[in-house]
């Protein structure tokens, strides 16, 4: 079974929807189940979420194979456990301390990065990718299937985590003594980390949609690599330090 929604899967032999199955498969029911578990930490499988985070770096294809397994065993292809989102939020906590902010400014920064950068931007990207994939990428002979919005949001979270670790963890070891020194080496190191982080986001997103065999031409999701590399070259030529701009933006936002 594929991580998709099939209309036929909810239809009985007489062509009538089974009311219990139909209710269980609605987006509202799945959203309610997910949000209800968000406040029940004892029910979250943090060990499994940590396993997924590890394999998003070493073997992201293996993570997407687990989505297939979840569909077969739980009839739920998207995550029904918010542990991954909770761990993702925890990763964001250290950035404010490195920027030399006070306690309340750090809390505001954390809320901004979690609610805006991760969730807010993720909602927009997931909605855009959901629309594009269903409108233009579904094979003609597979019109009974569609990419559900929840799966699109999970793909965003999967792709956002490596970006988060590179920019909000690995970069921290270089940010004060190398990247923010206003030298060529500074913005070379900083912008290269941005190149790797955004490139990994594009790659993991591509893997998420290419894992669905009822989609076609998913290679176009790799096309953003071209403008990304061009922007990277221009930034080095113009001396534009991405990290310095980001730090200034965050400090301005929390004041």
PDB file of C-alpha atoms in Angstrom:
ATOM      1  CA  UNK A   1       0.000   0.000   0.000  1.00  0.00           C
ATOM      2  CA  UNK A   2       1.325   3.432  -0.948  1.00  0.00           C
ATOM      3  CA  UNK A   3       1.323   6.603   1.174  1.00  0.00           C
ATOM      4  CA  UNK A   4      -1.664   8.037  -0.609  1.00  0.00           C
ATOM      5  CA  UNK A   5      -5.416   8.220  -0.414  1.00  0.00           C
ATOM      6  CA  UNK A   6      -7.448   5.945  -2.630  1.00  0.00           C
ATOM      7  CA  UNK A   7     -11.147   6.634  -3.013  1.00  0.00           C
ATOM      8  CA  UNK A   8     -11.771   2.956  -3.639  1.00  0.00           C
ATOM      9  CA  UNK A   9     -10.244   1.984  -0.297  1.00  0.00           C
ATOM     10  CA  UNK A  10     -13.224   3.536   1.517  1.00  0.00           C
ATOM     11  CA  UNK A  11     -15.897   1.941  -0.664  1.00  0.00           C
ATOM     12  CA  UNK A  12     -17.752  -1.243   0.188  1.00  0.00           C
ATOM     13  CA  UNK A  13     -18.691  -3.886  -2.307  1.00  0.00           C
ATOM     14  CA  UNK A  14     -22.069  -2.202  -2.982  1.00  0.00           C
ATOM     15  CA  UNK A  15     -20.346   1.122  -3.729  1.00  0.00           C
ATOM     16  CA  UNK A  16     -21.409   2.762  -0.461  1.00  0.00           C
ATOM     17  CA  UNK A  17     -18.912   4.327   1.915  1.00  0.00           C
ATOM     18  CA  UNK A  18     -18.492   2.547   5.216  1.00  0.00           C
ATOM     19  CA  UNK A  19     -19.417   5.298   7.700  1.00  0.00           C
ATOM     20  CA  UNK A  20     -16.951   4.184  10.381  1.00  0.00           C
ATOM     21  CA  UNK A  21     -14.031   3.954   7.934  1.00  0.00           C
ATOM     22  CA  UNK A  22     -14.988   7.206   6.272  1.00  0.00           C
ATOM     23  CA  UNK A  23     -15.024   9.044   9.614  1.00  0.00           C
ATOM     24  CA  UNK A  24     -11.697   7.539  10.592  1.00  0.00           C
ATOM     25  CA  UNK A  25     -10.111   8.641   7.318  1.00  0.00           C
ATOM     26  CA  UNK A  26     -11.251  12.266   7.345  1.00  0.00           C
ATOM     27  CA  UNK A  27      -8.594  14.960   7.635  1.00  0.00           C
ATOM     28  CA  UNK A  28     -10.356  16.375  10.684  1.00  0.00           C
ATOM     29  CA  UNK A  29     -10.222  13.061  12.548  1.00  0.00           C
ATOM     30  CA  UNK A  30      -6.525  12.640  11.801  1.00  0.00           C
ATOM     31  CA  UNK A  31      -5.775  16.221  12.813  1.00  0.00           C
ATOM     32  CA  UNK A  32      -7.680  15.791  16.084  1.00  0.00           C
ATOM     33  CA  UNK A  33      -5.772  12.601  16.887  1.00  0.00           C
ATOM     34  CA  UNK A  34      -2.441  14.297  16.177  1.00  0.00           C
ATOM     35  CA  UNK A  35      -3.180  17.430  18.237  1.00  0.00           C
ATOM     36  CA  UNK A  36      -4.545  15.368  21.138  1.00  0.00           C
ATOM     37  CA  UNK A  37      -1.255  13.463  21.396  1.00  0.00           C
ATOM     38  CA  UNK A  38       0.710  16.717  21.233  1.00  0.00           C
ATOM     39  CA  UNK A  39       0.030  17.273  24.951  1.00  0.00           C
ATOM     40  CA  UNK A  40       0.564  13.672  26.056  1.00  0.00           C
ATOM     41  CA  UNK A  41       4.307  13.212  26.236  1.00  0.00           C
ATOM     42  CA  UNK A  42       4.065   9.720  27.708  1.00  0.00           C
ATOM     43  CA  UNK A  43       2.334   8.528  24.558  1.00  0.00           C
ATOM     44  CA  UNK A  44       5.037   9.897  22.267  1.00  0.00           C
ATOM     45  CA  UNK A  45       7.687   7.593  20.860  1.00  0.00           C
ATOM     46  CA  UNK A  46      10.750   9.830  21.159  1.00  0.00           C
ATOM     47  CA  UNK A  47      13.109   6.912  20.545  1.00  0.00           C
ATOM     48  CA  UNK A  48      11.568   6.236  17.145  1.00  0.00           C
ATOM     49  CA  UNK A  49      11.565   9.963  16.319  1.00  0.00           C
ATOM     50  CA  UNK A  50      15.272  10.134  17.179  1.00  0.00           C
ATOM     51  CA  UNK A  51      15.870   7.113  14.924  1.00  0.00           C
ATOM     52  CA  UNK A  52      14.211   8.961  12.056  1.00  0.00           C
ATOM     53  CA  UNK A  53      16.331  12.049  12.697  1.00  0.00           C
ATOM     54  CA  UNK A  54      19.498   9.970  12.535  1.00  0.00           C
ATOM     55  CA  UNK A  55      18.523   8.295   9.270  1.00  0.00           C
ATOM     56  CA  UNK A  56      17.511  11.595   7.665  1.00  0.00           C
ATOM     57  CA  UNK A  57      21.258  12.255   7.593  1.00  0.00           C
ATOM     58  CA  UNK A  58      22.597   8.788   6.849  1.00  0.00           C
ATOM     59  CA  UNK A  59      19.818   7.169   4.757  1.00  0.00           C
ATOM     60  CA  UNK A  60      16.737   9.361   4.174  1.00  0.00           C
ATOM     61  CA  UNK A  61      15.280   6.785   1.757  1.00  0.00           C
ATOM     62  CA  UNK A  62      14.895   4.444   4.735  1.00  0.00           C
ATOM     63  CA  UNK A  63      12.708   7.003   6.510  1.00  0.00           C
ATOM     64  CA  UNK A  64      10.336   7.153   3.568  1.00  0.00           C
ATOM     65  CA  UNK A  65      10.163   3.370   3.408  1.00  0.00           C
ATOM     66  CA  UNK A  66       8.802   3.550   6.950  1.00  0.00           C
ATOM     67  CA  UNK A  67       5.919   5.691   5.668  1.00  0.00           C
ATOM     68  CA  UNK A  68       4.914   2.767   3.457  1.00  0.00           C
ATOM     69  CA  UNK A  69       5.072   0.426   6.444  1.00  0.00           C
ATOM     70  CA  UNK A  70       2.917   2.767   8.545  1.00  0.00           C
ATOM     71  CA  UNK A  71       0.252   2.813   5.851  1.00  0.00           C
ATOM     72  CA  UNK A  72       0.170  -0.985   5.810  1.00  0.00           C
ATOM     73  CA  UNK A  73      -0.017  -1.430   9.588  1.00  0.00           C
ATOM     74  CA  UNK A  74      -1.979   1.641  10.777  1.00  0.00           C
ATOM     75  CA  UNK A  75      -3.737   2.735   7.604  1.00  0.00           C
ATOM     76  CA  UNK A  76      -2.096   6.084   8.314  1.00  0.00           C
ATOM     77  CA  UNK A  77       0.695   7.206   6.010  1.00  0.00           C
ATOM     78  CA  UNK A  78       1.432  10.551   7.702  1.00  0.00           C
ATOM     79  CA  UNK A  79       2.821  10.694  11.223  1.00  0.00           C
ATOM     80  CA  UNK A  80       0.231  10.232  13.947  1.00  0.00           C
ATOM     81  CA  UNK A  81       2.846  10.867  16.655  1.00  0.00           C
ATOM     82  CA  UNK A  82       4.000  14.505  17.208  1.00  0.00           C
ATOM     83  CA  UNK A  83       7.268  13.375  18.876  1.00  0.00           C
ATOM     84  CA  UNK A  84       9.256  14.324  15.761  1.00  0.00           C
ATOM     85  CA  UNK A  85       7.868  17.881  15.820  1.00  0.00           C
ATOM     86  CA  UNK A  86       8.564  18.199  19.566  1.00  0.00           C
ATOM     87  CA  UNK A  87      12.191  17.080  19.174  1.00  0.00           C
ATOM     88  CA  UNK A  88      12.549  19.416  16.220  1.00  0.00           C
ATOM     89  CA  UNK A  89      11.447  22.333  18.393  1.00  0.00           C
ATOM     90  CA  UNK A  90      13.929  21.413  21.142  1.00  0.00           C
ATOM     91  CA  UNK A  91      16.777  21.645  18.630  1.00  0.00           C
ATOM     92  CA  UNK A  92      15.979  25.342  18.193  1.00  0.00           C
ATOM     93  CA  UNK A  93      16.563  26.291  21.823  1.00  0.00           C
ATOM     94  CA  UNK A  94      20.329  26.870  21.686  1.00  0.00           C
ATOM     95  CA  UNK A  95      20.461  29.464  18.932  1.00  0.00           C
ATOM     96  CA  UNK A  96      19.384  32.449  21.062  1.00  0.00           C
ATOM     97  CA  UNK A  97      22.107  31.878  23.657  1.00  0.00           C
ATOM     98  CA  UNK A  98      24.801  31.990  20.960  1.00  0.00           C
ATOM     99  CA  UNK A  99      23.366  35.298  19.716  1.00  0.00           C
ATOM    100  CA  UNK A 100      23.958  36.693  23.216  1.00  0.00           C
ATOM    101  CA  UNK A 101      20.312  37.406  23.949  1.00  0.00           C
ATOM    102  CA  UNK A 102      18.582  37.635  27.294  1.00  0.00           C
ATOM    103  CA  UNK A 103      16.228  34.979  28.623  1.00  0.00           C
ATOM    104  CA  UNK A 104      12.986  36.610  27.442  1.00  0.00           C
ATOM    105  CA  UNK A 105      14.503  37.532  24.082  1.00  0.00           C
ATOM    106  CA  UNK A 106      15.591  33.908  23.669  1.00  0.00           C
ATOM    107  CA  UNK A 107      12.038  32.719  24.444  1.00  0.00           C
ATOM    108  CA  UNK A 108      10.643  35.124  21.844  1.00  0.00           C
ATOM    109  CA  UNK A 109      13.242  33.933  19.346  1.00  0.00           C
ATOM    110  CA  UNK A 110      12.336  30.313  20.035  1.00  0.00           C
ATOM    111  CA  UNK A 111       8.642  31.029  19.488  1.00  0.00           C
ATOM    112  CA  UNK A 112       9.417  32.921  16.286  1.00  0.00           C
ATOM    113  CA  UNK A 113      11.599  30.165  14.828  1.00  0.00           C
ATOM    114  CA  UNK A 114       9.220  27.353  15.830  1.00  0.00           C
ATOM    115  CA  UNK A 115       5.896  29.004  14.963  1.00  0.00           C
ATOM    116  CA  UNK A 116       7.018  31.055  11.937  1.00  0.00           C
ATOM    117  CA  UNK A 117      10.150  29.502  10.423  1.00  0.00           C
ATOM    118  CA  UNK A 118       9.267  25.854  11.009  1.00  0.00           C
ATOM    119  CA  UNK A 119       5.482  25.582  11.271  1.00  0.00           C
ATOM    120  CA  UNK A 120       4.273  28.755   9.524  1.00  0.00           C
ATOM    121  CA  UNK A 121       6.584  28.550   6.527  1.00  0.00           C
ATOM    122  CA  UNK A 122       6.048  24.777   6.549  1.00  0.00           C
ATOM    123  CA  UNK A 123       2.288  25.263   6.184  1.00  0.00           C
ATOM    124  CA  UNK A 124       2.840  27.456   3.136  1.00  0.00           C
ATOM    125  CA  UNK A 125       5.391  25.137   1.522  1.00  0.00           C
ATOM    126  CA  UNK A 126       3.323  22.018   2.252  1.00  0.00           C
ATOM    127  CA  UNK A 127       0.204  23.634   0.774  1.00  0.00           C
ATOM    128  CA  UNK A 128       2.120  24.735  -2.325  1.00  0.00           C
ATOM    129  CA  UNK A 129       3.696  21.310  -2.833  1.00  0.00           C
ATOM    130  CA  UNK A 130       0.365  19.585  -2.173  1.00  0.00           C
ATOM    131  CA  UNK A 131      -1.280  21.692  -4.881  1.00  0.00           C
ATOM    132  CA  UNK A 132       1.546  21.302  -7.423  1.00  0.00           C
ATOM    133  CA  UNK A 133       1.927  17.546  -6.930  1.00  0.00           C
ATOM    134  CA  UNK A 134      -1.812  16.839  -7.234  1.00  0.00           C
ATOM    135  CA  UNK A 135      -2.346  19.299 -10.083  1.00  0.00           C
ATOM    136  CA  UNK A 136       0.651  18.506 -12.273  1.00  0.00           C
ATOM    137  CA  UNK A 137       2.562  15.424 -11.083  1.00  0.00           C
ATOM    138  CA  UNK A 138      -0.056  12.687 -10.667  1.00  0.00           C
ATOM    139  CA  UNK A 139       0.071  10.154 -13.507  1.00  0.00           C
ATOM    140  CA  UNK A 140      -3.016  10.064 -15.693  1.00  0.00           C
ATOM    141  CA  UNK A 141      -3.633   6.380 -14.969  1.00  0.00           C
ATOM    142  CA  UNK A 142      -3.329   7.023 -11.200  1.00  0.00           C
ATOM    143  CA  UNK A 143      -6.088   9.610 -10.774  1.00  0.00           C
ATOM    144  CA  UNK A 144      -7.665   7.520  -8.003  1.00  0.00           C
ATOM    145  CA  UNK A 145      -4.712   8.492  -5.813  1.00  0.00           C
ATOM    146  CA  UNK A 146      -3.688  11.865  -4.470  1.00  0.00           C
ATOM    147  CA  UNK A 147      -0.974  13.252  -2.226  1.00  0.00           C
ATOM    148  CA  UNK A 148      -2.608  14.230   1.041  1.00  0.00           C
ATOM    149  CA  UNK A 149      -1.686  17.497   2.674  1.00  0.00           C
ATOM    150  CA  UNK A 150      -0.434  15.793   5.853  1.00  0.00           C
ATOM    151  CA  UNK A 151       2.147  13.862   3.876  1.00  0.00           C
ATOM    152  CA  UNK A 152       3.330  17.095   2.239  1.00  0.00           C
ATOM    153  CA  UNK A 153       3.813  18.635   5.698  1.00  0.00           C
ATOM    154  CA  UNK A 154       5.720  15.564   6.898  1.00  0.00           C
ATOM    155  CA  UNK A 155       8.028  15.865   3.886  1.00  0.00           C
ATOM    156  CA  UNK A 156       8.697  19.474   4.895  1.00  0.00           C
ATOM    157  CA  UNK A 157       9.539  18.448   8.476  1.00  0.00           C
ATOM    158  CA  UNK A 158      11.852  15.719   7.200  1.00  0.00           C
ATOM    159  CA  UNK A 159      13.659  18.181   4.946  1.00  0.00           C
ATOM    160  CA  UNK A 160      13.722  20.954   7.562  1.00  0.00           C
ATOM    161  CA  UNK A 161      15.484  18.882  10.211  1.00  0.00           C
ATOM    162  CA  UNK A 162      18.871  18.502   8.416  1.00  0.00           C
ATOM    163  CA  UNK A 163      18.715  22.204   7.523  1.00  0.00           C
ATOM    164  CA  UNK A 164      18.041  22.993  11.169  1.00  0.00           C
ATOM    165  CA  UNK A 165      20.980  20.936  12.428  1.00  0.00           C
ATOM    166  CA  UNK A 166      23.395  22.456   9.904  1.00  0.00           C
ATOM    167  CA  UNK A 167      22.367  26.085  10.473  1.00  0.00           C
ATOM    168  CA  UNK A 168      21.366  26.001  14.147  1.00  0.00           C
ATOM    169  CA  UNK A 169      23.899  23.509  15.499  1.00  0.00           C
ATOM    170  CA  UNK A 170      26.939  22.855  13.312  1.00  0.00           C
ATOM    171  CA  UNK A 171      27.149  26.528  12.360  1.00  0.00           C
ATOM    172  CA  UNK A 172      27.233  27.522  16.024  1.00  0.00           C
ATOM    173  CA  UNK A 173      30.791  26.188  16.356  1.00  0.00           C
ATOM    174  CA  UNK A 174      31.986  28.726  13.767  1.00  0.00           C
ATOM    175  CA  UNK A 175      29.563  31.621  14.069  1.00  0.00           C
ATOM    176  CA  UNK A 176      31.368  33.938  16.507  1.00  0.00           C
ATOM    177  CA  UNK A 177      35.024  33.320  15.682  1.00  0.00           C
ATOM    178  CA  UNK A 178      34.839  32.636  11.938  1.00  0.00           C
ATOM    179  CA  UNK A 179      31.550  33.406  10.181  1.00  0.00           C
ATOM    180  CA  UNK A 180      30.797  36.819  11.740  1.00  0.00           C
ATOM    181  CA  UNK A 181      34.366  38.146  11.417  1.00  0.00           C
ATOM    182  CA  UNK A 182      33.595  40.213   8.273  1.00  0.00           C
ATOM    183  CA  UNK A 183      36.248  38.435   6.222  1.00  0.00           C
ATOM    184  CA  UNK A 184      36.160  36.392   3.017  1.00  0.00           C
ATOM    185  CA  UNK A 185      36.754  33.202   5.021  1.00  0.00           C
ATOM    186  CA  UNK A 186      33.824  34.152   7.243  1.00  0.00           C
ATOM    187  CA  UNK A 187      31.199  34.420   4.544  1.00  0.00           C
ATOM    188  CA  UNK A 188      32.770  31.576   2.563  1.00  0.00           C
ATOM    189  CA  UNK A 189      32.266  29.197   5.499  1.00  0.00           C
ATOM    190  CA  UNK A 190      28.860  30.619   6.429  1.00  0.00           C
ATOM    191  CA  UNK A 191      27.436  30.686   2.914  1.00  0.00           C
ATOM    192  CA  UNK A 192      28.792  27.219   2.169  1.00  0.00           C
ATOM    193  CA  UNK A 193      26.886  25.888   5.174  1.00  0.00           C
ATOM    194  CA  UNK A 194      23.773  27.600   3.814  1.00  0.00           C
ATOM    195  CA  UNK A 195      24.387  25.985   0.422  1.00  0.00           C
ATOM    196  CA  UNK A 196      24.660  22.538   1.984  1.00  0.00           C
ATOM    197  CA  UNK A 197      21.628  23.074   4.252  1.00  0.00           C
ATOM    198  CA  UNK A 198      19.251  24.376   1.579  1.00  0.00           C
ATOM    199  CA  UNK A 199      20.584  21.813  -0.909  1.00  0.00           C
ATOM    200  CA  UNK A 200      19.834  19.025   1.540  1.00  0.00           C
ATOM    201  CA  UNK A 201      16.327  20.440   2.026  1.00  0.00           C
ATOM    202  CA  UNK A 202      15.730  20.267  -1.727  1.00  0.00           C
ATOM    203  CA  UNK A 203      17.133  16.727  -1.932  1.00  0.00           C
ATOM    204  CA  UNK A 204      15.064  15.296   0.946  1.00  0.00           C
ATOM    205  CA  UNK A 205      11.953  16.968  -0.465  1.00  0.00           C
ATOM    206  CA  UNK A 206      12.664  15.334  -3.817  1.00  0.00           C
ATOM    207  CA  UNK A 207      13.038  11.933  -2.130  1.00  0.00           C
ATOM    208  CA  UNK A 208       9.700  12.383  -0.372  1.00  0.00           C
ATOM    209  CA  UNK A 209       7.737  12.868  -3.566  1.00  0.00           C
ATOM    210  CA  UNK A 210       9.768  10.516  -5.745  1.00  0.00           C
ATOM    211  CA  UNK A 211       8.910   7.765  -3.218  1.00  0.00           C
ATOM    212  CA  UNK A 212       5.337   7.902  -4.540  1.00  0.00           C
ATOM    213  CA  UNK A 213       5.241   5.868  -7.773  1.00  0.00           C
ATOM    214  CA  UNK A 214       1.936   7.380  -8.856  1.00  0.00           C
ATOM    215  CA  UNK A 215       3.740  10.722  -9.369  1.00  0.00           C
ATOM    216  CA  UNK A 216       5.602  11.594 -12.545  1.00  0.00           C
ATOM    217  CA  UNK A 217       8.435  13.978 -13.424  1.00  0.00           C
ATOM    218  CA  UNK A 218       9.469  14.457  -9.790  1.00  0.00           C
ATOM    219  CA  UNK A 219      12.982  15.261 -11.022  1.00  0.00           C
ATOM    220  CA  UNK A 220      11.765  18.844 -11.555  1.00  0.00           C
ATOM    221  CA  UNK A 221      11.905  19.210  -7.762  1.00  0.00           C
ATOM    222  CA  UNK A 222      15.713  19.217  -8.136  1.00  0.00           C
ATOM    223  CA  UNK A 223      15.665  22.210 -10.505  1.00  0.00           C
ATOM    224  CA  UNK A 224      16.001  24.767  -7.644  1.00  0.00           C
ATOM    225  CA  UNK A 225      19.622  23.602  -7.329  1.00  0.00           C
ATOM    226  CA  UNK A 226      20.491  25.782 -10.353  1.00  0.00           C
ATOM    227  CA  UNK A 227      19.399  29.162  -8.896  1.00  0.00           C
ATOM    228  CA  UNK A 228      20.742  28.085  -5.491  1.00  0.00           C
ATOM    229  CA  UNK A 229      24.255  27.588  -6.856  1.00  0.00           C
ATOM    230  CA  UNK A 230      24.001  30.821  -8.834  1.00  0.00           C
ATOM    231  CA  UNK A 231      22.964  32.741  -5.703  1.00  0.00           C
ATOM    232  CA  UNK A 232      25.835  31.149  -3.783  1.00  0.00           C
ATOM    233  CA  UNK A 233      28.351  32.331  -6.380  1.00  0.00           C
ATOM    234  CA  UNK A 234      26.906  35.847  -6.409  1.00  0.00           C
ATOM    235  CA  UNK A 235      26.992  36.048  -2.614  1.00  0.00           C
ATOM    236  CA  UNK A 236      30.706  35.264  -2.573  1.00  0.00           C
ATOM    237  CA  UNK A 237      31.397  37.768  -5.333  1.00  0.00           C
ATOM    238  CA  UNK A 238      29.429  40.520  -3.561  1.00  0.00           C
ATOM    239  CA  UNK A 239      30.610  39.685  -0.038  1.00  0.00           C
ATOM    240  CA  UNK A 240      27.071  39.000   1.202  1.00  0.00           C
ATOM    241  CA  UNK A 241      27.123  37.076   4.491  1.00  0.00           C
ATOM    242  CA  UNK A 242      23.836  35.145   4.807  1.00  0.00           C
ATOM    243  CA  UNK A 243      24.409  34.301   8.476  1.00  0.00           C
ATOM    244  CA  UNK A 244      25.137  37.908   9.427  1.00  0.00           C
ATOM    245  CA  UNK A 245      21.891  38.968   7.741  1.00  0.00           C
ATOM    246  CA  UNK A 246      19.935  36.239   9.545  1.00  0.00           C
ATOM    247  CA  UNK A 247      21.367  37.133  12.960  1.00  0.00           C
ATOM    248  CA  UNK A 248      20.569  40.821  12.442  1.00  0.00           C
ATOM    249  CA  UNK A 249      17.039  39.929  11.380  1.00  0.00           C
ATOM    250  CA  UNK A 250      16.395  37.763  14.457  1.00  0.00           C
ATOM    251  CA  UNK A 251      17.801  40.347  16.836  1.00  0.00           C
ATOM    252  CA  UNK A 252      15.563  42.984  15.274  1.00  0.00           C
ATOM    253  CA  UNK A 253      12.484  40.768  15.474  1.00  0.00           C
ATOM    254  CA  UNK A 254      12.782  40.033  19.216  1.00  0.00           C
ATOM    255  CA  UNK A 255      13.482  43.584  20.381  1.00  0.00           C
TER     256      UNK A 255
END
